[in-house]
Amino acid sequence: MTEQERRARAEQRERFDFAVIASWIPPGERVLDLGCGDGRLLRYLNETRDVTGYGVEIDDESVLRCICNGVDVLQMDIECGLSGFEDNSFDHVIISQALQTMHATERILGEMLRVAAEAVVSFPNFAYRANREAINRGHMPVSEDLPYDWFDTPNVRFFTIVDFEDLCARLGLEIRERLAFDEAGREVSDDPNLNGSLAFFRLGRPS
Amino acid sequence: MSPENSVGVVASQRVRFGEVLRLRSGAELPGFELVFETYGTLNGERSNAVLVCHALSGSHHVAGYYADETDNVGWWDNLVGPGKPLDTRKFFVVGVNNLGGCYGSTGPLSINPESGKRYGSDFPLVTVEDWVAAQARLADHLGVHTWAAVIGGSLGGMQALEWSLQFPERIRHAMVIASAPKLSAQNIAFNEVARQAILSDPDFHDGYYAEHGVVPTRGLRLARMVAHITYLSDSQMAEKFGRQLRHGEHKFSYDVDFEIESYLRYQGNKFATYFDANTYLMTTKALDYFDPAYEYDGNLAAALARARASFFVASFSTDWRFAPARSREIVFALLHNRLRVVYAEIACGAGHDSFLLDDEHYHALLRAYLENIAV
């Protein structure tokens, strides 16, 4: 694959990723995007759904790119919690493919549903077929959704769709919707823990 | 600094305002003068004006140099100029010496029209609110109804914040850098030590030292020394000076032993030759009094409800005078009010004074934010 093809695929994939999240965010909402990277998701949500809000990011370069992108970014360490954010101050809190890079998983999930009534979480599914095959071959997986070598990865938590569902149950979080997609971006309904490479969850507080 | 992106030779201007200015303290000034400088050109829509507010010891001389004093370079010259982050090809930039200052604006060194003598300590205490009210008259004079941005570091950042509260409709972007929504007890404590150094100097003469033909040099020197400690970080001091000895050995005297002592004395001596003691005293009180939440039972979010501007807030990791947590107080109060805000916490070793440096990442952030401001 040439660099150009790789970039084109990455962009296509990003659009699909953004589109899934956008489908869960009603127009005009106020959102908080944790681990917002360069802010493109927020910019996309703003441009396509008139969504306003803030991104939270720790990395210097990403913060700069957010500002270039006109995104309201707050440089803070989510690992330290969201204590400055008021209860129910957002419609949705999003954490898009960033939960696996953080240590304080339980606290972050709990905090997300304190500052918003609903949370959107996406993450790479470690139990995806290709990942299992890599492990069977004796190697840590490197794939579309887990694109890093083991010695150079920002990821610190490796978990599966069923692991995540177990944690939600333990934390008393209500799973309102779940979607899984394979590496080609096709939605997966049959055994998502095996066939899904990327998972999306819509979480709420139990009513 | 490369000369091609300097604003080049600049000249300061002076304007007199005849109308009475009622101060926050209740006192009144019958009229006053401000000295200022401008860089760049005000566009036809008058939408590209940026006000740069100075901190404790700064002035209206923000950028460029004077024809007859080419080494007198503006205090934020690394930020302001053609092609620099605050780009004078895009923006019309204004620097002003605040009311009560000692660089030419009406202040304690000015002649009191009532007595015909220098004001000295008869000059009323002015506050951040008063400065902003005076700056608004300058804006009127320049034909600027709305600032594209008001920017400042430290005490300058407090003025940017105050602009967003006192004149919400006259400021589009407030850039608040290395600042705080109010001083802490520790901050006030340092200011009080500095004041006592000046007030207890026998040459102070209750503030009428000019009439005695003297300057409370010792007090000013001490005040600057103690303040300077708070501008630097522990790590930077350790790196720059450590325990280096001035004379290579312990002298067993109260003369300078360590390099840091020499540095502080140098800074203190230099400052005492050009800064006015009454202005210093007054400015530290302006810092102490600044607290927009004061009239809102300490609720900063309630105080900021009036604001309409978009904010750029930045802090520096090693700044312990106005630590990052102080900036986050502002950020969360803005969030409460659903205002637009960008917040950057910049890793920089130089402590509070980092805001004056041309740290590459810091300037890239400022440049990116300023580039997105529509004019």
PDB file of N, CA, C and O in Angstrom, chain A residues 86-142:
ATOM      1  N   GLU A  86     -18.677  20.400  35.809  1.00  0.00           N
ATOM      2  CA  GLU A  86     -19.866  20.322  36.656  1.00  0.00           C
ATOM      3  C   GLU A  86     -20.763  19.156  36.251  1.00  0.00           C
ATOM      4  O   GLU A  86     -20.757  18.726  35.095  1.00  0.00           O
ATOM      5  N   ASP A  87     -21.553  18.688  37.208  1.00  0.00           N
ATOM      6  CA  ASP A  87     -22.512  17.604  36.950  1.00  0.00           C
ATOM      7  C   ASP A  87     -23.443  18.008  35.809  1.00  0.00           C
ATOM      8  O   ASP A  87     -23.910  19.149  35.752  1.00  0.00           O
ATOM      9  N   ASN A  88     -23.732  17.059  34.945  1.00  0.00           N
ATOM     10  CA  ASN A  88     -24.727  17.273  33.872  1.00  0.00           C
ATOM     11  C   ASN A  88     -24.514  18.556  33.085  1.00  0.00           C
ATOM     12  O   ASN A  88     -25.471  19.210  32.685  1.00  0.00           O
ATOM     13  N   SER A  89     -23.249  18.891  32.858  1.00  0.00           N
ATOM     14  CA  SER A  89     -22.997  20.141  32.139  1.00  0.00           C
ATOM     15  C   SER A  89     -22.883  19.929  30.625  1.00  0.00           C
ATOM     16  O   SER A  89     -22.738  20.888  29.880  1.00  0.00           O
ATOM     17  N   PHE A  90     -22.957  18.669  30.193  1.00  0.00           N
ATOM     18  CA  PHE A  90     -22.911  18.376  28.760  1.00  0.00           C
ATOM     19  C   PHE A  90     -24.040  17.407  28.405  1.00  0.00           C
ATOM     20  O   PHE A  90     -24.527  16.671  29.262  1.00  0.00           O
ATOM     21  N   ASP A  91     -24.420  17.424  27.110  1.00  0.00           N
ATOM     22  CA  ASP A  91     -25.415  16.456  26.656  1.00  0.00           C
ATOM     23  C   ASP A  91     -24.766  15.082  26.460  1.00  0.00           C
ATOM     24  O   ASP A  91     -25.335  14.059  26.821  1.00  0.00           O
ATOM     25  N   HIS A  92     -23.595  15.091  25.845  1.00  0.00           N
ATOM     26  CA  HIS A  92     -22.859  13.840  25.648  1.00  0.00           C
ATOM     27  C   HIS A  92     -21.390  14.041  25.984  1.00  0.00           C
ATOM     28  O   HIS A  92     -20.829  15.101  25.692  1.00  0.00           O
ATOM     29  N   VAL A  93     -20.782  13.031  26.569  1.00  0.00           N
ATOM     30  CA  VAL A  93     -19.328  12.986  26.675  1.00  0.00           C
ATOM     31  C   VAL A  93     -18.861  11.855  25.773  1.00  0.00           C
ATOM     32  O   VAL A  93     -19.421  10.749  25.808  1.00  0.00           O
ATOM     33  N   ILE A  94     -17.861  12.144  24.959  1.00  0.00           N
ATOM     34  CA  ILE A  94     -17.356  11.175  23.994  1.00  0.00           C
ATOM     35  C   ILE A  94     -15.937  10.790  24.384  1.00  0.00           C
ATOM     36  O   ILE A  94     -15.142  11.656  24.775  1.00  0.00           O
ATOM     37  N   ILE A  95     -15.630   9.532  24.272  1.00  0.00           N
ATOM     38  CA  ILE A  95     -14.222   9.124  24.332  1.00  0.00           C
ATOM     39  C   ILE A  95     -14.004   8.159  23.163  1.00  0.00           C
ATOM     40  O   ILE A  95     -14.441   7.033  23.167  1.00  0.00           O
ATOM     41  N   SER A  96     -13.396   8.712  22.124  1.00  0.00           N
ATOM     42  CA  SER A  96     -13.270   7.991  20.860  1.00  0.00           C
ATOM     43  C   SER A  96     -11.877   7.398  20.735  1.00  0.00           C
ATOM     44  O   SER A  96     -10.899   8.117  20.550  1.00  0.00           O
ATOM     45  N   GLN A  97     -11.802   6.095  20.851  1.00  0.00           N
ATOM     46  CA  GLN A  97     -10.537   5.351  20.726  1.00  0.00           C
ATOM     47  C   GLN A  97      -9.428   5.937  21.601  1.00  0.00           C
ATOM     48  O   GLN A  97      -8.281   6.045  21.175  1.00  0.00           O
ATOM     49  N   ALA A  98      -9.796   6.316  22.801  1.00  0.00           N
ATOM     50  CA  ALA A  98      -8.798   6.862  23.720  1.00  0.00           C
ATOM     51  C   ALA A  98      -8.851   6.187  25.092  1.00  0.00           C
ATOM     52  O   ALA A  98      -7.890   6.274  25.852  1.00  0.00           O
ATOM     53  N   LEU A  99      -9.959   5.488  25.381  1.00  0.00           N
ATOM     54  CA  LEU A  99     -10.084   4.859  26.706  1.00  0.00           C
ATOM     55  C   LEU A  99      -8.947   3.856  26.935  1.00  0.00           C
ATOM     56  O   LEU A  99      -8.437   3.736  28.055  1.00  0.00           O
ATOM     57  N   GLN A 100      -8.532   3.194  25.851  1.00  0.00           N
ATOM     58  CA  GLN A 100      -7.484   2.170  26.012  1.00  0.00           C
ATOM     59  C   GLN A 100      -6.117   2.782  26.296  1.00  0.00           C
ATOM     60  O   GLN A 100      -5.173   2.072  26.602  1.00  0.00           O
ATOM     61  N   THR A 101      -5.996   4.121  26.181  1.00  0.00           N
ATOM     62  CA  THR A 101      -4.705   4.763  26.460  1.00  0.00           C
ATOM     63  C   THR A 101      -4.634   5.303  27.884  1.00  0.00           C
ATOM     64  O   THR A 101      -3.668   5.967  28.241  1.00  0.00           O
ATOM     65  N   MET A 102      -5.678   5.039  28.673  1.00  0.00           N
ATOM     66  CA  MET A 102      -5.720   5.602  30.018  1.00  0.00           C
ATOM     67  C   MET A 102      -5.755   4.522  31.097  1.00  0.00           C
ATOM     68  O   MET A 102      -6.335   3.460  30.892  1.00  0.00           O
ATOM     69  N   HIS A 103      -5.153   4.847  32.230  1.00  0.00           N
ATOM     70  CA  HIS A 103      -5.093   3.887  33.323  1.00  0.00           C
ATOM     71  C   HIS A 103      -6.383   3.861  34.147  1.00  0.00           C
ATOM     72  O   HIS A 103      -6.846   2.810  34.543  1.00  0.00           O
ATOM     73  N   ALA A 104      -6.934   5.045  34.399  1.00  0.00           N
ATOM     74  CA  ALA A 104      -8.032   5.147  35.372  1.00  0.00           C
ATOM     75  C   ALA A 104      -9.389   4.840  34.719  1.00  0.00           C
ATOM     76  O   ALA A 104     -10.317   5.644  34.776  1.00  0.00           O
ATOM     77  N   THR A 105      -9.489   3.665  34.126  1.00  0.00           N
ATOM     78  CA  THR A 105     -10.662   3.305  33.326  1.00  0.00           C
ATOM     79  C   THR A 105     -11.973   3.492  34.083  1.00  0.00           C
ATOM     80  O   THR A 105     -12.897   4.154  33.597  1.00  0.00           O
ATOM     81  N   GLU A 106     -12.048   2.903  35.273  1.00  0.00           N
ATOM     82  CA  GLU A 106     -13.309   2.943  36.024  1.00  0.00           C
ATOM     83  C   GLU A 106     -13.688   4.372  36.381  1.00  0.00           C
ATOM     84  O   GLU A 106     -14.837   4.780  36.242  1.00  0.00           O
ATOM     85  N   ARG A 107     -12.684   5.114  36.871  1.00  0.00           N
ATOM     86  CA  ARG A 107     -12.982   6.474  37.300  1.00  0.00           C
ATOM     87  C   ARG A 107     -13.451   7.317  36.116  1.00  0.00           C
ATOM     88  O   ARG A 107     -14.403   8.099  36.216  1.00  0.00           O
ATOM     89  N   ILE A 108     -12.780   7.147  34.973  1.00  0.00           N
ATOM     90  CA  ILE A 108     -13.144   7.958  33.805  1.00  0.00           C
ATOM     91  C   ILE A 108     -14.577   7.656  33.376  1.00  0.00           C
ATOM     92  O   ILE A 108     -15.366   8.575  33.118  1.00  0.00           O
ATOM     93  N   LEU A 109     -14.931   6.370  33.338  1.00  0.00           N
ATOM     94  CA  LEU A 109     -16.302   6.014  32.927  1.00  0.00           C
ATOM     95  C   LEU A 109     -17.330   6.605  33.897  1.00  0.00           C
ATOM     96  O   LEU A 109     -18.355   7.146  33.485  1.00  0.00           O
ATOM     97  N   GLY A 110     -17.031   6.503  35.178  1.00  0.00           N
ATOM     98  CA  GLY A 110     -17.944   7.050  36.179  1.00  0.00           C
ATOM     99  C   GLY A 110     -18.089   8.558  36.041  1.00  0.00           C
ATOM    100  O   GLY A 110     -19.193   9.109  36.083  1.00  0.00           O
ATOM    101  N   GLU A 111     -16.946   9.217  35.830  1.00  0.00           N
ATOM    102  CA  GLU A 111     -16.947  10.674  35.695  1.00  0.00           C
ATOM    103  C   GLU A 111     -17.696  11.126  34.445  1.00  0.00           C
ATOM    104  O   GLU A 111     -18.381  12.150  34.441  1.00  0.00           O
ATOM    105  N   MET A 112     -17.550  10.349  33.375  1.00  0.00           N
ATOM    106  CA  MET A 112     -18.228  10.712  32.121  1.00  0.00           C
ATOM    107  C   MET A 112     -19.737  10.794  32.340  1.00  0.00           C
ATOM    108  O   MET A 112     -20.394  11.708  31.851  1.00  0.00           O
ATOM    109  N   LEU A 113     -20.253   9.822  33.092  1.00  0.00           N
ATOM    110  CA  LEU A 113     -21.701   9.812  33.302  1.00  0.00           C
ATOM    111  C   LEU A 113     -22.126  10.701  34.477  1.00  0.00           C
ATOM    112  O   LEU A 113     -23.297  10.776  34.809  1.00  0.00           O
ATOM    113  N   ARG A 114     -21.172  11.369  35.071  1.00  0.00           N
ATOM    114  CA  ARG A 114     -21.515  12.421  36.021  1.00  0.00           C
ATOM    115  C   ARG A 114     -21.697  13.748  35.272  1.00  0.00           C
ATOM    116  O   ARG A 114     -22.645  14.483  35.523  1.00  0.00           O
ATOM    117  N   VAL A 115     -20.793  14.031  34.323  1.00  0.00           N
ATOM    118  CA  VAL A 115     -20.866  15.337  33.651  1.00  0.00           C
ATOM    119  C   VAL A 115     -21.856  15.340  32.485  1.00  0.00           C
ATOM    120  O   VAL A 115     -22.241  16.405  32.009  1.00  0.00           O
ATOM    121  N   ALA A 116     -22.276  14.158  32.045  1.00  0.00           N
ATOM    122  CA  ALA A 116     -23.303  14.088  30.990  1.00  0.00           C
ATOM    123  C   ALA A 116     -24.231  12.929  31.277  1.00  0.00           C
ATOM    124  O   ALA A 116     -23.867  11.978  31.956  1.00  0.00           O
ATOM    125  N   ALA A 117     -25.435  13.041  30.733  1.00  0.00           N
ATOM    126  CA  ALA A 117     -26.413  11.973  30.951  1.00  0.00           C
ATOM    127  C   ALA A 117     -26.075  10.742  30.116  1.00  0.00           C
ATOM    128  O   ALA A 117     -26.481   9.633  30.443  1.00  0.00           O
ATOM    129  N   GLU A 118     -25.349  10.959  29.045  1.00  0.00           N
ATOM    130  CA  GLU A 118     -25.032   9.830  28.177  1.00  0.00           C
ATOM    131  C   GLU A 118     -23.580   9.930  27.716  1.00  0.00           C
ATOM    132  O   GLU A 118     -23.059  11.032  27.514  1.00  0.00           O
ATOM    133  N   ALA A 119     -22.953   8.762  27.554  1.00  0.00           N
ATOM    134  CA  ALA A 119     -21.564   8.717  27.104  1.00  0.00           C
ATOM    135  C   ALA A 119     -21.468   7.885  25.829  1.00  0.00           C
ATOM    136  O   ALA A 119     -22.219   6.927  25.650  1.00  0.00           O
ATOM    137  N   VAL A 120     -20.550   8.274  24.970  1.00  0.00           N
ATOM    138  CA  VAL A 120     -20.255   7.490  23.771  1.00  0.00           C
ATOM    139  C   VAL A 120     -18.805   7.042  23.872  1.00  0.00           C
ATOM    140  O   VAL A 120     -17.906   7.859  24.067  1.00  0.00           O
ATOM    141  N   VAL A 121     -18.617   5.720  23.787  1.00  0.00           N
ATOM    142  CA  VAL A 121     -17.283   5.153  23.931  1.00  0.00           C
ATOM    143  C   VAL A 121     -16.982   4.304  22.700  1.00  0.00           C
ATOM    144  O   VAL A 121     -17.798   3.477  22.308  1.00  0.00           O
ATOM    145  N   SER A 122     -15.827   4.527  22.087  1.00  0.00           N
ATOM    146  CA  SER A 122     -15.391   3.594  21.037  1.00  0.00           C
ATOM    147  C   SER A 122     -14.000   3.101  21.378  1.00  0.00           C
ATOM    148  O   SER A 122     -13.201   3.838  21.973  1.00  0.00           O
ATOM    149  N   PHE A 123     -13.727   1.839  21.033  1.00  0.00           N
ATOM    150  CA  PHE A 123     -12.404   1.274  21.341  1.00  0.00           C
ATOM    151  C   PHE A 123     -12.117   0.079  20.436  1.00  0.00           C
ATOM    152  O   PHE A 123     -13.046  -0.556  19.919  1.00  0.00           O
ATOM    153  N   PRO A 124     -10.831  -0.231  20.242  1.00  0.00           N
ATOM    154  CA  PRO A 124     -10.476  -1.418  19.450  1.00  0.00           C
ATOM    155  C   PRO A 124     -10.726  -2.685  20.272  1.00  0.00           C
ATOM    156  O   PRO A 124     -10.363  -2.738  21.449  1.00  0.00           O
ATOM    157  N   ASN A 125     -11.353  -3.656  19.626  1.00  0.00           N
ATOM    158  CA  ASN A 125     -11.672  -4.911  20.313  1.00  0.00           C
ATOM    159  C   ASN A 125     -10.489  -5.866  20.213  1.00  0.00           C
ATOM    160  O   ASN A 125     -10.148  -6.340  19.126  1.00  0.00           O
ATOM    161  N   PHE A 126      -9.905  -6.156  21.352  1.00  0.00           N
ATOM    162  CA  PHE A 126      -8.704  -6.985  21.367  1.00  0.00           C
ATOM    163  C   PHE A 126      -8.999  -8.426  20.953  1.00  0.00           C
ATOM    164  O   PHE A 126      -8.106  -9.145  20.506  1.00  0.00           O
ATOM    165  N   ALA A 127     -10.265  -8.845  21.087  1.00  0.00           N
ATOM    166  CA  ALA A 127     -10.617 -10.240  20.767  1.00  0.00           C
ATOM    167  C   ALA A 127     -11.031 -10.428  19.308  1.00  0.00           C
ATOM    168  O   ALA A 127     -11.496 -11.498  18.917  1.00  0.00           O
ATOM    169  N   TYR A 128     -10.867  -9.398  18.508  1.00  0.00           N
ATOM    170  CA  TYR A 128     -11.171  -9.500  17.077  1.00  0.00           C
ATOM    171  C   TYR A 128     -10.367 -10.648  16.459  1.00  0.00           C
ATOM    172  O   TYR A 128      -9.218 -10.879  16.835  1.00  0.00           O
ATOM    173  N   ARG A 129     -11.008 -11.325  15.514  1.00  0.00           N
ATOM    174  CA  ARG A 129     -10.435 -12.541  14.925  1.00  0.00           C
ATOM    175  C   ARG A 129      -8.959 -12.383  14.534  1.00  0.00           C
ATOM    176  O   ARG A 129      -8.115 -13.202  14.915  1.00  0.00           O
ATOM    177  N   ALA A 130      -8.647 -11.296  13.794  1.00  0.00           N
ATOM    178  CA  ALA A 130      -7.270 -11.119  13.322  1.00  0.00           C
ATOM    179  C   ALA A 130      -6.300 -10.964  14.494  1.00  0.00           C
ATOM    180  O   ALA A 130      -5.148 -11.410  14.419  1.00  0.00           O
ATOM    181  N   ASN A 131      -6.804 -10.359  15.574  1.00  0.00           N
ATOM    182  CA  ASN A 131      -5.938 -10.199  16.749  1.00  0.00           C
ATOM    183  C   ASN A 131      -5.683 -11.550  17.417  1.00  0.00           C
ATOM    184  O   ASN A 131      -4.570 -11.844  17.850  1.00  0.00           O
ATOM    185  N   ARG A 132      -6.748 -12.354  17.486  1.00  0.00           N
ATOM    186  CA  ARG A 132      -6.581 -13.701  18.063  1.00  0.00           C
ATOM    187  C   ARG A 132      -5.589 -14.516  17.229  1.00  0.00           C
ATOM    188  O   ARG A 132      -4.744 -15.225  17.780  1.00  0.00           O
ATOM    189  N   GLU A 133      -5.709 -14.360  15.906  1.00  0.00           N
ATOM    190  CA  GLU A 133      -4.812 -15.118  15.028  1.00  0.00           C
ATOM    191  C   GLU A 133      -3.366 -14.700  15.239  1.00  0.00           C
ATOM    192  O   GLU A 133      -2.457 -15.533  15.255  1.00  0.00           O
ATOM    193  N   ALA A 134      -3.167 -13.394  15.413  1.00  0.00           N
ATOM    194  CA  ALA A 134      -1.798 -12.911  15.666  1.00  0.00           C
ATOM    195  C   ALA A 134      -1.236 -13.526  16.943  1.00  0.00           C
ATOM    196  O   ALA A 134      -0.101 -13.993  16.975  1.00  0.00           O
ATOM    197  N   ILE A 135      -2.065 -13.539  17.981  1.00  0.00           N
ATOM    198  CA  ILE A 135      -1.629 -14.119  19.252  1.00  0.00           C
ATOM    199  C   ILE A 135      -1.326 -15.607  19.060  1.00  0.00           C
ATOM    200  O   ILE A 135      -0.316 -16.125  19.561  1.00  0.00           O
ATOM    201  N   ASN A 136      -2.202 -16.275  18.288  1.00  0.00           N
ATOM    202  CA  ASN A 136      -1.978 -17.705  18.025  1.00  0.00           C
ATOM    203  C   ASN A 136      -0.650 -17.940  17.317  1.00  0.00           C
ATOM    204  O   ASN A 136       0.009 -18.935  17.539  1.00  0.00           O
ATOM    205  N   ARG A 137      -0.294 -16.962  16.471  1.00  0.00           N
ATOM    206  CA  ARG A 137       0.999 -17.081  15.774  1.00  0.00           C
ATOM    207  C   ARG A 137       2.140 -16.681  16.709  1.00  0.00           C
ATOM    208  O   ARG A 137       3.310 -16.747  16.337  1.00  0.00           O
ATOM    209  N   GLY A 138       1.764 -16.222  17.901  1.00  0.00           N
ATOM    210  CA  GLY A 138       2.791 -15.891  18.890  1.00  0.00           C
ATOM    211  C   GLY A 138       3.185 -14.435  18.929  1.00  0.00           C
ATOM    212  O   GLY A 138       4.205 -14.080  19.510  1.00  0.00           O
ATOM    213  N   HIS A 139       2.332 -13.572  18.318  1.00  0.00           N
ATOM    214  CA  HIS A 139       2.698 -12.153  18.262  1.00  0.00           C
ATOM    215  C   HIS A 139       1.584 -11.259  18.782  1.00  0.00           C
ATOM    216  O   HIS A 139       0.408 -11.573  18.644  1.00  0.00           O
ATOM    217  N   MET A 140       1.970 -10.147  19.346  1.00  0.00           N
ATOM    218  CA  MET A 140       0.990  -9.137  19.697  1.00  0.00           C
ATOM    219  C   MET A 140       0.389  -8.590  18.412  1.00  0.00           C
ATOM    220  O   MET A 140       1.106  -8.363  17.441  1.00  0.00           O
ATOM    221  N   PRO A 141      -0.929  -8.384  18.417  1.00  0.00           N
ATOM    222  CA  PRO A 141      -1.579  -7.953  17.183  1.00  0.00           C
ATOM    223  C   PRO A 141      -1.225  -6.532  16.753  1.00  0.00           C
ATOM    224  O   PRO A 141      -1.087  -5.643  17.606  1.00  0.00           O
ATOM    225  N   VAL A 142      -1.072  -6.381  15.444  1.00  0.00           N
ATOM    226  CA  VAL A 142      -0.970  -5.054  14.834  1.00  0.00           C
ATOM    227  C   VAL A 142      -1.996  -5.045  13.715  1.00  0.00           C
ATOM    228  O   VAL A 142      -1.924  -5.881  12.809  1.00  0.00           O
TER     229      VAL A 142
END
